[in-house]
Amino acid sequence: MAKQAKTAITPTREENYPLWYQQVVKAADMAENSDVRGCMVIKPWGYSIWENIQRTLDDKFKETGHVNAYFPLFIPKSFFEKEAEHVEGFAKECAVVTHTRLEDNGKGGLKPAGKLTEELIVRPTSETIIGASFAKWVNSYRDLPLLINQWANVVRWELRTRLFLRTTEFLWQEGHTVHATEKEAVDETMLILKLYADFARDYLAMPVIEGEKTESERFPGAESTFTFEAMMQDRKALQAGTSHFLGQKFAKASEIKFQNKDGREEFAWTTSWGVTTRLIGAIIMAHSDDNGLILPPRIAPKHVVIVPIYRNDEEKEKVLGFVSKLQEKIKTLRFDDKKIGVHVDNRDLRGGEKLWEWIKKGVPIRLEIGPRDVDGNSVFMGRRDLEPRDKKNVNVDEFTQNLISTLNEIQNNIYQKALNFQQQNIVKIDNKNDFYNFFTPKNKNNPEIHGGFARSHWCGNAKCEEQIKDDLKVTIRCIPLDAEQESGKCIYCDEESDKRVIFAKSY
Amino acid sequence: MAKQAKTAITPTREENYPLWYQQVVKAADMAENSDVRGCMVIKPWGYSIWENIQRTLDDKFKETGHVNAYFPLFIPKSFFEKEAEHVEGFAKECAVVTHTRLEDNGKGGLKPAGKLTEELIVRPTSETIIGASFAKWVNSYRDLPLLINQWANVVRWELRTRLFLRTTEFLWQEGHTVHATEKEAVDETMLILKLYADFARDYLAMPVIEGEKTESERFPGAESTFTFEAMMQDRKALQAGTSHFLGQKFAKASEIKFQNKDGREEFAWTTSWGVTTRLIGAIIMAHSDDNGLILPPRIAPKHVVIVPIYRNDEEKEKVLGFVSKLQEKIKTLRFDDKKIGVHVDNRDLRGGEKLWEWIKKGVPIRLEIGPRDVDGNSVFMGRRDLEPRDKKNVNVDEFTQNLISTLNEIQNNIYQKALNFQQQNIVKIDNKNDFYNFFTPKNKNNPEIHGGFARSHWCGNAKCEEQIKDDLKVTIRCIPLDAEQESGKCIYCDEESDKRVIFAKSY
């Protein structure tokens, strides 16, 4: 009987994309649901990817003059009442602390006690509490710009949650900056947007589209919100992060004022920006295949895994000696100015089982080394960007000489593949009927796999945007920064339009 | 009129130690109280010290086989009811989330809505929620040891708070490990205690005493708690961190079971351990003087600050050219395998003002460089471990050649000074009257400055411990690990005792 083509992950992407996603997360041992509704446990493999994201971005923030600080987890309810739009945006998803003690409930259990006079909100974002500090810190133009970042946990009470993509508690960084002029604040907003987009392309191997959000998709209270959007393999858009120009709204709500060079008092201009653990979800969905996670080398916690193969003590000694020398050699090399992560999997399990585990975990390079490889001074190499069976013998010195360039090649391959996919699935559409057909799933049992991104004209009217959203669950992901001036007709109402925007279903 | 001897910090340590502490924190711009009662804002200078602590400890945890993960902020109330002693220990200081929304209260304000069926506790520590995960992760002896750490924020509702030392929310790391045998869990507990104590001595320049806590001072639910205690300059003890052997108590409460090598099911053995942002308070109080913060070089965010001195554009160009070359040269050097932090203070302020600011911030080395220094190819150097006026001219090449050894010398000086202070203030006391006199403040207006650490005999009876605490607010800080067997009489009741313990007032 012929061997059936089988994948490590069931179901496949084609069969059931949402379930495939869950299975990839599980098979790679990255995260799991906790006993607290909507809150995830980030397991070591998933967390180490976050650590890499954090370290890389943190260095970039510092290079551009930002410093880290830490602000309270709790926000007094009254702070939330200061900026009307802002509270409107978050009031429906707030965790509220009302008590400060537990005491005996008389039935063998516990009940809350010590009622607070003013309730505290667990931060869903920190503009208001940070604004209160900034009001104290900023007095003169000499104190500006103030460029602060915070790495923290935040809570937004979500009804429908999905590991990494949407969880009640998530980890993020939130940048908050204060400037003397509108121009400086806008420049900061765009600087960070570019920093994020470059990071997504260069590290996460993820092609993204940078653009501005329409009014209905803006951050509550912002003057303008900029986003970078990535295409997942189900052709949906994922908002990978945002950078907000807040104008003087929050400065006015929090009284962030400064004396300008002429000695007059002015309200300052602020920005805020953030990316979250959702980026891990984006990596999974942009790159992984039906055998599990595929990690771009520049963000992988381990770059090389070595599985020693032996049948008896004599072979074991021979193989492990060779492996240990190779491991030491690899450790002396640097990729991306960091030590290469090399792991020898010595567990008492069958070789095939171990290899599949590392495939599912997405490690860029797997090496199998047995007695014959030792004799031939070679390694048997598999690359995660190629098929699992596509392995080859490589002389060990060649392997180490080429290791950095191989890792770069894998990084580029992964990026190119995602870029090709994105470009194939961004379509110019100028006809309402085509537009509606594009976004209507052909297979009702599998509605996730549908069109892709539509580049279409929009008149700028929120009503057209609303109607399309109601009809198709399709939203304007962004008005791309590089959109050319081009006259056309709104895809919904046929009114004049001067540029195309990106429509898509989204996460 | 003769210049009066004046310090940068008012009051001095002698005048009012608690107020001096607050003023040092403020003058170094490290942290401030927030609008949320008991929660602090950690400002960039304070936070960057925490980042250094975090980076160094994290590397050490990883070197010893631990990995990071992240667990939910919220703990279901029912989890808290599982381990009786544990809940008893924390129930009085819990922030309780009871609602998930805010809605219009009809009076122009907001009120909590969306009542939870089960209240959630903001984690005061994570044993119970992590235990629930570990119960799923551990099945076989092959899964052990499980060595997990988490960097997180925690909340303990404190009535009296002090920046860094005791705050309602603080940052920490919490290690949680699972082992197959009692011995392995005890070994882990002691491994971490040693790691912490070495870190305190080698990085924070802080002499510490390692020992075991008495039953009354133990972590709620632990079998045994080990601590390392440091002496502050008011001669009080500060518990700098703890490592707990939890026995099988938490494993039983959370059902962490595994199949042993013989195929039988057993409860596992667990440990937990942590240090917090309190370490920053410890650095301040162990080393700083009446001119402000003194930072050990191995934990300082900046090692060298350069203040250029010039009076006109010609001098400015000359000086800044020289300074910039020196800065580049310093940047190529590495101290402790990290880049040296060098900052050029170019602000439009008077030189003296800038220099005092860096003294108050505790930077190890200050350089003043004016046109005459450029001509002489020299720098005018001040060291934070010496008096502010004790500065000297150094040839610039000599300066860079010796920079690493100078930093090491400063590190050692700071440690030696703290060690001498500690040793001078640890006293053997064998007489109850002397003991009571030792701990009775001579100056009632300044009760903080009193005896120090008493090494005295204790019979092991909790009643004697309790009486001393009631009478003097003095507690047993620890039973030192290196306490010699020595027969003596309990300082309180005269019963037999076989070793001395450390008594002190504490933070």
mmCIF file of C-alpha atoms in Angstrom, chain A residues 32-36 39-45 47-48 51 55 58-59 62 67-77 79-81 87 91-103 105 108-113 116 119-123 129 132-133 136-137 142 148 151 153 155 157 168-169 171 334 337 339 348-349, chain B residues 32-36 39-45 47-48 51 55 58-59 62 67-77 79-81 87 91-103 105 108-113 116 119-123 129 132-133 136-137 142 148 151 153 155 157 168-169 171 334 337 339 348-349:
data_model
loop_
_atom_site.group_PDB
_atom_site.id
_atom_site.type_symbol
_atom_site.label_atom_id
_atom_site.label_comp_id
_atom_site.label_asym_id
_atom_site.label_seq_id
_atom_site.Cartn_x
_atom_site.Cartn_y
_atom_site.Cartn_z
ATOM 1 C CA GLU A 32 -2.855 27.459 26.363
ATOM 2 C CA ASN A 33 -6.096 28.730 27.812
ATOM 3 C CA SER A 34 -6.040 29.252 31.551
ATOM 4 C CA ASP A 35 -8.723 28.697 34.151
ATOM 5 C CA VAL A 36 -9.436 32.428 33.995
ATOM 6 C CA CYS A 39 -6.665 34.795 29.789
ATOM 7 C CA MET A 40 -3.869 32.708 28.312
ATOM 8 C CA VAL A 41 -0.840 31.028 29.801
ATOM 9 C CA ILE A 42 2.156 31.794 27.601
ATOM 10 C CA LYS A 43 4.352 28.693 27.736
ATOM 11 C CA PRO A 44 8.160 28.888 27.529
ATOM 12 C CA TRP A 45 8.434 28.390 23.738
ATOM 13 C CA TYR A 47 7.296 33.385 25.674
ATOM 14 C CA SER A 48 10.827 33.126 24.316
ATOM 15 C CA GLU A 51 11.379 37.931 24.621
ATOM 16 C CA ARG A 55 14.627 42.743 23.095
ATOM 17 C CA ASP A 58 13.499 47.772 22.963
ATOM 18 C CA ASP A 59 16.921 48.300 21.397
ATOM 19 C CA LYS A 62 16.387 53.241 22.798
ATOM 20 C CA VAL A 67 13.462 55.456 27.665
ATOM 21 C CA ASN A 68 11.436 52.975 29.690
ATOM 22 C CA ALA A 69 9.415 53.693 32.800
ATOM 23 C CA TYR A 70 6.600 52.003 34.709
ATOM 24 C CA PHE A 71 3.158 53.352 35.619
ATOM 25 C CA PRO A 72 0.454 51.891 37.884
ATOM 26 C CA LEU A 73 -1.707 48.969 36.788
ATOM 27 C CA PHE A 74 -4.766 50.669 38.264
ATOM 28 C CA ILE A 75 -6.520 53.728 36.927
ATOM 29 C CA PRO A 76 -8.958 55.640 39.155
ATOM 30 C CA LYS A 77 -12.453 55.659 37.675
ATOM 31 C CA PHE A 79 -9.480 59.552 35.296
ATOM 32 C CA PHE A 80 -11.532 57.573 32.867
ATOM 33 C CA GLU A 81 -14.222 60.208 32.894
ATOM 34 C CA VAL A 87 -13.978 56.303 28.072
ATOM 35 C CA ALA A 91 -15.951 51.358 29.255
ATOM 36 C CA LYS A 92 -17.508 48.187 27.888
ATOM 37 C CA GLU A 93 -14.424 46.071 28.423
ATOM 38 C CA CYS A 94 -13.025 47.109 31.796
ATOM 39 C CA ALA A 95 -12.042 44.919 34.710
ATOM 40 C CA VAL A 96 -13.150 46.867 37.792
ATOM 41 C CA VAL A 97 -11.546 46.502 41.226
ATOM 42 C CA THR A 98 -14.106 47.353 43.904
ATOM 43 C CA HIS A 99 -12.708 45.713 47.073
ATOM 44 C CA THR A 100 -9.348 45.251 48.781
ATOM 45 C CA ARG A 101 -9.885 42.231 51.022
ATOM 46 C CA LEU A 102 -11.412 38.808 51.199
ATOM 47 C CA GLU A 103 -13.168 37.659 54.352
ATOM 48 C CA ASN A 105 -18.517 34.489 54.038
ATOM 49 C CA GLY A 108 -16.837 28.145 54.473
ATOM 50 C CA GLY A 109 -15.920 30.398 51.563
ATOM 51 C CA LEU A 110 -14.679 33.923 51.017
ATOM 52 C CA LYS A 111 -16.346 37.174 50.072
ATOM 53 C CA PRO A 112 -14.972 40.558 49.006
ATOM 54 C CA ALA A 113 -14.601 43.130 51.766
ATOM 55 C CA LEU A 116 -13.080 51.165 47.835
ATOM 56 C CA GLU A 119 -13.303 52.011 41.997
ATOM 57 C CA LEU A 120 -10.104 51.234 40.129
ATOM 58 C CA ILE A 121 -9.914 50.076 36.520
ATOM 59 C CA VAL A 122 -7.252 47.577 35.474
ATOM 60 C CA ARG A 123 -5.488 49.466 32.670
ATOM 61 C CA ILE A 129 -2.763 57.701 34.151
ATOM 62 C CA ALA A 132 -1.424 62.739 35.060
ATOM 63 C CA SER A 133 2.324 62.115 35.530
ATOM 64 C CA LYS A 136 3.732 67.126 36.579
ATOM 65 C CA TRP A 137 6.882 66.377 34.581
ATOM 66 C CA ARG A 142 13.220 72.410 27.819
ATOM 67 C CA ILE A 148 8.643 57.275 27.280
ATOM 68 C CA TRP A 151 6.412 47.168 28.770
ATOM 69 C CA ASN A 153 0.243 43.794 30.822
ATOM 70 C CA VAL A 155 -6.717 43.960 30.294
ATOM 71 C CA TRP A 157 -12.599 42.207 28.739
ATOM 72 C CA THR A 168 -8.548 39.415 27.940
ATOM 73 C CA GLU A 169 -5.077 40.012 29.320
ATOM 74 C CA LEU A 171 1.352 41.799 27.035
ATOM 75 C CA ARG A 334 26.975 35.282 15.916
ATOM 76 C CA ASP A 337 24.865 40.276 16.660
ATOM 77 C CA LYS A 339 24.668 34.215 19.960
ATOM 78 C CA ASP A 348 15.363 9.305 25.571
ATOM 79 C CA LEU A 349 12.902 9.293 22.656
ATOM 80 C CA GLU B 32 7.207 59.160 42.735
ATOM 81 C CA ASN B 33 3.852 58.449 44.288
ATOM 82 C CA SER B 34 0.997 58.137 41.807
ATOM 83 C CA ASP B 35 -2.607 59.214 42.073
ATOM 84 C CA VAL B 36 -3.463 55.605 42.940
ATOM 85 C CA CYS B 39 1.165 52.644 43.771
ATOM 86 C CA MET B 40 4.367 54.233 42.524
ATOM 87 C CA VAL B 41 5.452 55.570 39.175
ATOM 88 C CA ILE B 42 8.931 54.277 38.431
ATOM 89 C CA LYS B 43 10.674 57.048 36.510
ATOM 90 C CA PRO B 44 13.258 56.327 33.800
ATOM 91 C CA TRP B 45 16.354 56.539 36.045
ATOM 92 C CA TYR B 47 13.477 51.872 35.933
ATOM 93 C CA SER B 48 16.815 51.567 34.159
ATOM 94 C CA GLU B 51 16.302 46.756 33.853
ATOM 95 C CA ARG B 55 18.895 41.469 32.702
ATOM 96 C CA ASP B 58 17.577 36.648 33.951
ATOM 97 C CA ASP B 59 20.905 35.566 32.450
ATOM 98 C CA LYS B 62 18.836 30.842 32.235
ATOM 99 C CA VAL B 67 13.002 29.352 31.353
ATOM 100 C CA ASN B 68 10.500 32.199 31.393
ATOM 101 C CA ALA B 69 6.750 31.955 30.904
ATOM 102 C CA TYR B 70 3.739 34.121 31.654
ATOM 103 C CA PHE B 71 0.653 33.320 33.716
ATOM 104 C CA PRO B 72 -2.601 35.259 34.157
ATOM 105 C CA LEU B 73 -2.795 38.369 36.317
ATOM 106 C CA PHE B 74 -6.108 37.202 37.743
ATOM 107 C CA ILE B 75 -6.659 34.335 40.134
ATOM 108 C CA PRO B 76 -10.159 32.906 40.607
ATOM 109 C CA LYS B 77 -11.339 33.276 44.182
ATOM 110 C CA PHE B 79 -8.154 28.870 43.779
ATOM 111 C CA PHE B 80 -7.392 30.955 46.794
ATOM 112 C CA GLU B 81 -9.509 28.735 48.970
ATOM 113 C CA VAL B 87 -5.205 32.283 51.694
ATOM 114 C CA ALA B 91 -6.704 37.499 52.083
ATOM 115 C CA LYS B 92 -6.269 40.753 53.974
ATOM 116 C CA GLU B 93 -4.370 42.458 51.182
ATOM 117 C CA CYS B 94 -6.139 41.450 47.959
ATOM 118 C CA ALA B 95 -7.391 43.678 45.172
ATOM 119 C CA VAL B 96 -10.684 42.082 44.104
ATOM 120 C CA VAL B 97 -12.165 42.434 40.598
ATOM 121 C CA THR B 98 -15.936 42.109 40.808
ATOM 122 C CA HIS B 99 -17.180 43.739 37.574
ATOM 123 C CA THR B 100 -16.227 43.847 33.888
ATOM 124 C CA ARG B 101 -17.820 47.046 32.623
ATOM 125 C CA LEU B 102 -18.498 50.655 33.445
ATOM 126 C CA GLU B 103 -21.837 52.213 32.614
ATOM 127 C CA ASN B 105 -24.646 56.075 36.613
ATOM 128 C CA GLY B 108 -23.021 62.135 34.638
ATOM 129 C CA GLY B 109 -20.557 59.622 36.044
ATOM 130 C CA LEU B 110 -19.816 55.915 35.716
ATOM 131 C CA LYS B 111 -20.630 52.868 37.800
ATOM 132 C CA PRO B 112 -19.417 49.269 37.674
ATOM 133 C CA ALA B 113 -21.608 46.839 35.724
ATOM 134 C CA LEU B 116 -18.747 38.436 37.678
ATOM 135 C CA GLU B 119 -14.624 37.270 41.758
ATOM 136 C CA LEU B 120 -11.044 37.480 40.539
ATOM 137 C CA ILE B 121 -8.062 38.386 42.709
ATOM 138 C CA VAL B 122 -5.216 40.423 41.255
ATOM 139 C CA ARG B 123 -2.229 38.141 41.893
ATOM 140 C CA ILE B 129 -2.678 29.725 39.403
ATOM 141 C CA ALA B 132 -3.170 24.627 38.109
ATOM 142 C CA SER B 133 -1.009 24.746 34.953
ATOM 143 C CA LYS B 136 -1.542 19.678 33.523
ATOM 144 C CA TRP B 137 2.085 19.858 32.427
ATOM 145 C CA ARG B 142 10.417 12.641 32.499
ATOM 146 C CA ILE B 148 9.914 28.194 35.338
ATOM 147 C CA TRP B 151 8.719 38.566 35.400
ATOM 148 C CA ASN B 153 3.655 42.862 38.475
ATOM 149 C CA VAL B 155 -0.495 43.604 44.042
ATOM 150 C CA TRP B 157 -2.908 46.062 49.370
ATOM 151 C CA THR B 168 0.699 48.207 46.706
ATOM 152 C CA GLU B 169 1.826 47.222 43.217
ATOM 153 C CA LEU B 171 7.472 44.451 40.017
ATOM 154 C CA ARG B 334 33.267 46.752 27.698
ATOM 155 C CA ASP B 337 30.682 42.136 29.102
ATOM 156 C CA LYS B 339 28.918 48.367 26.702
ATOM 157 C CA ASP B 348 22.015 74.594 28.439
ATOM 158 C CA LEU B 349 22.627 74.753 32.193
#
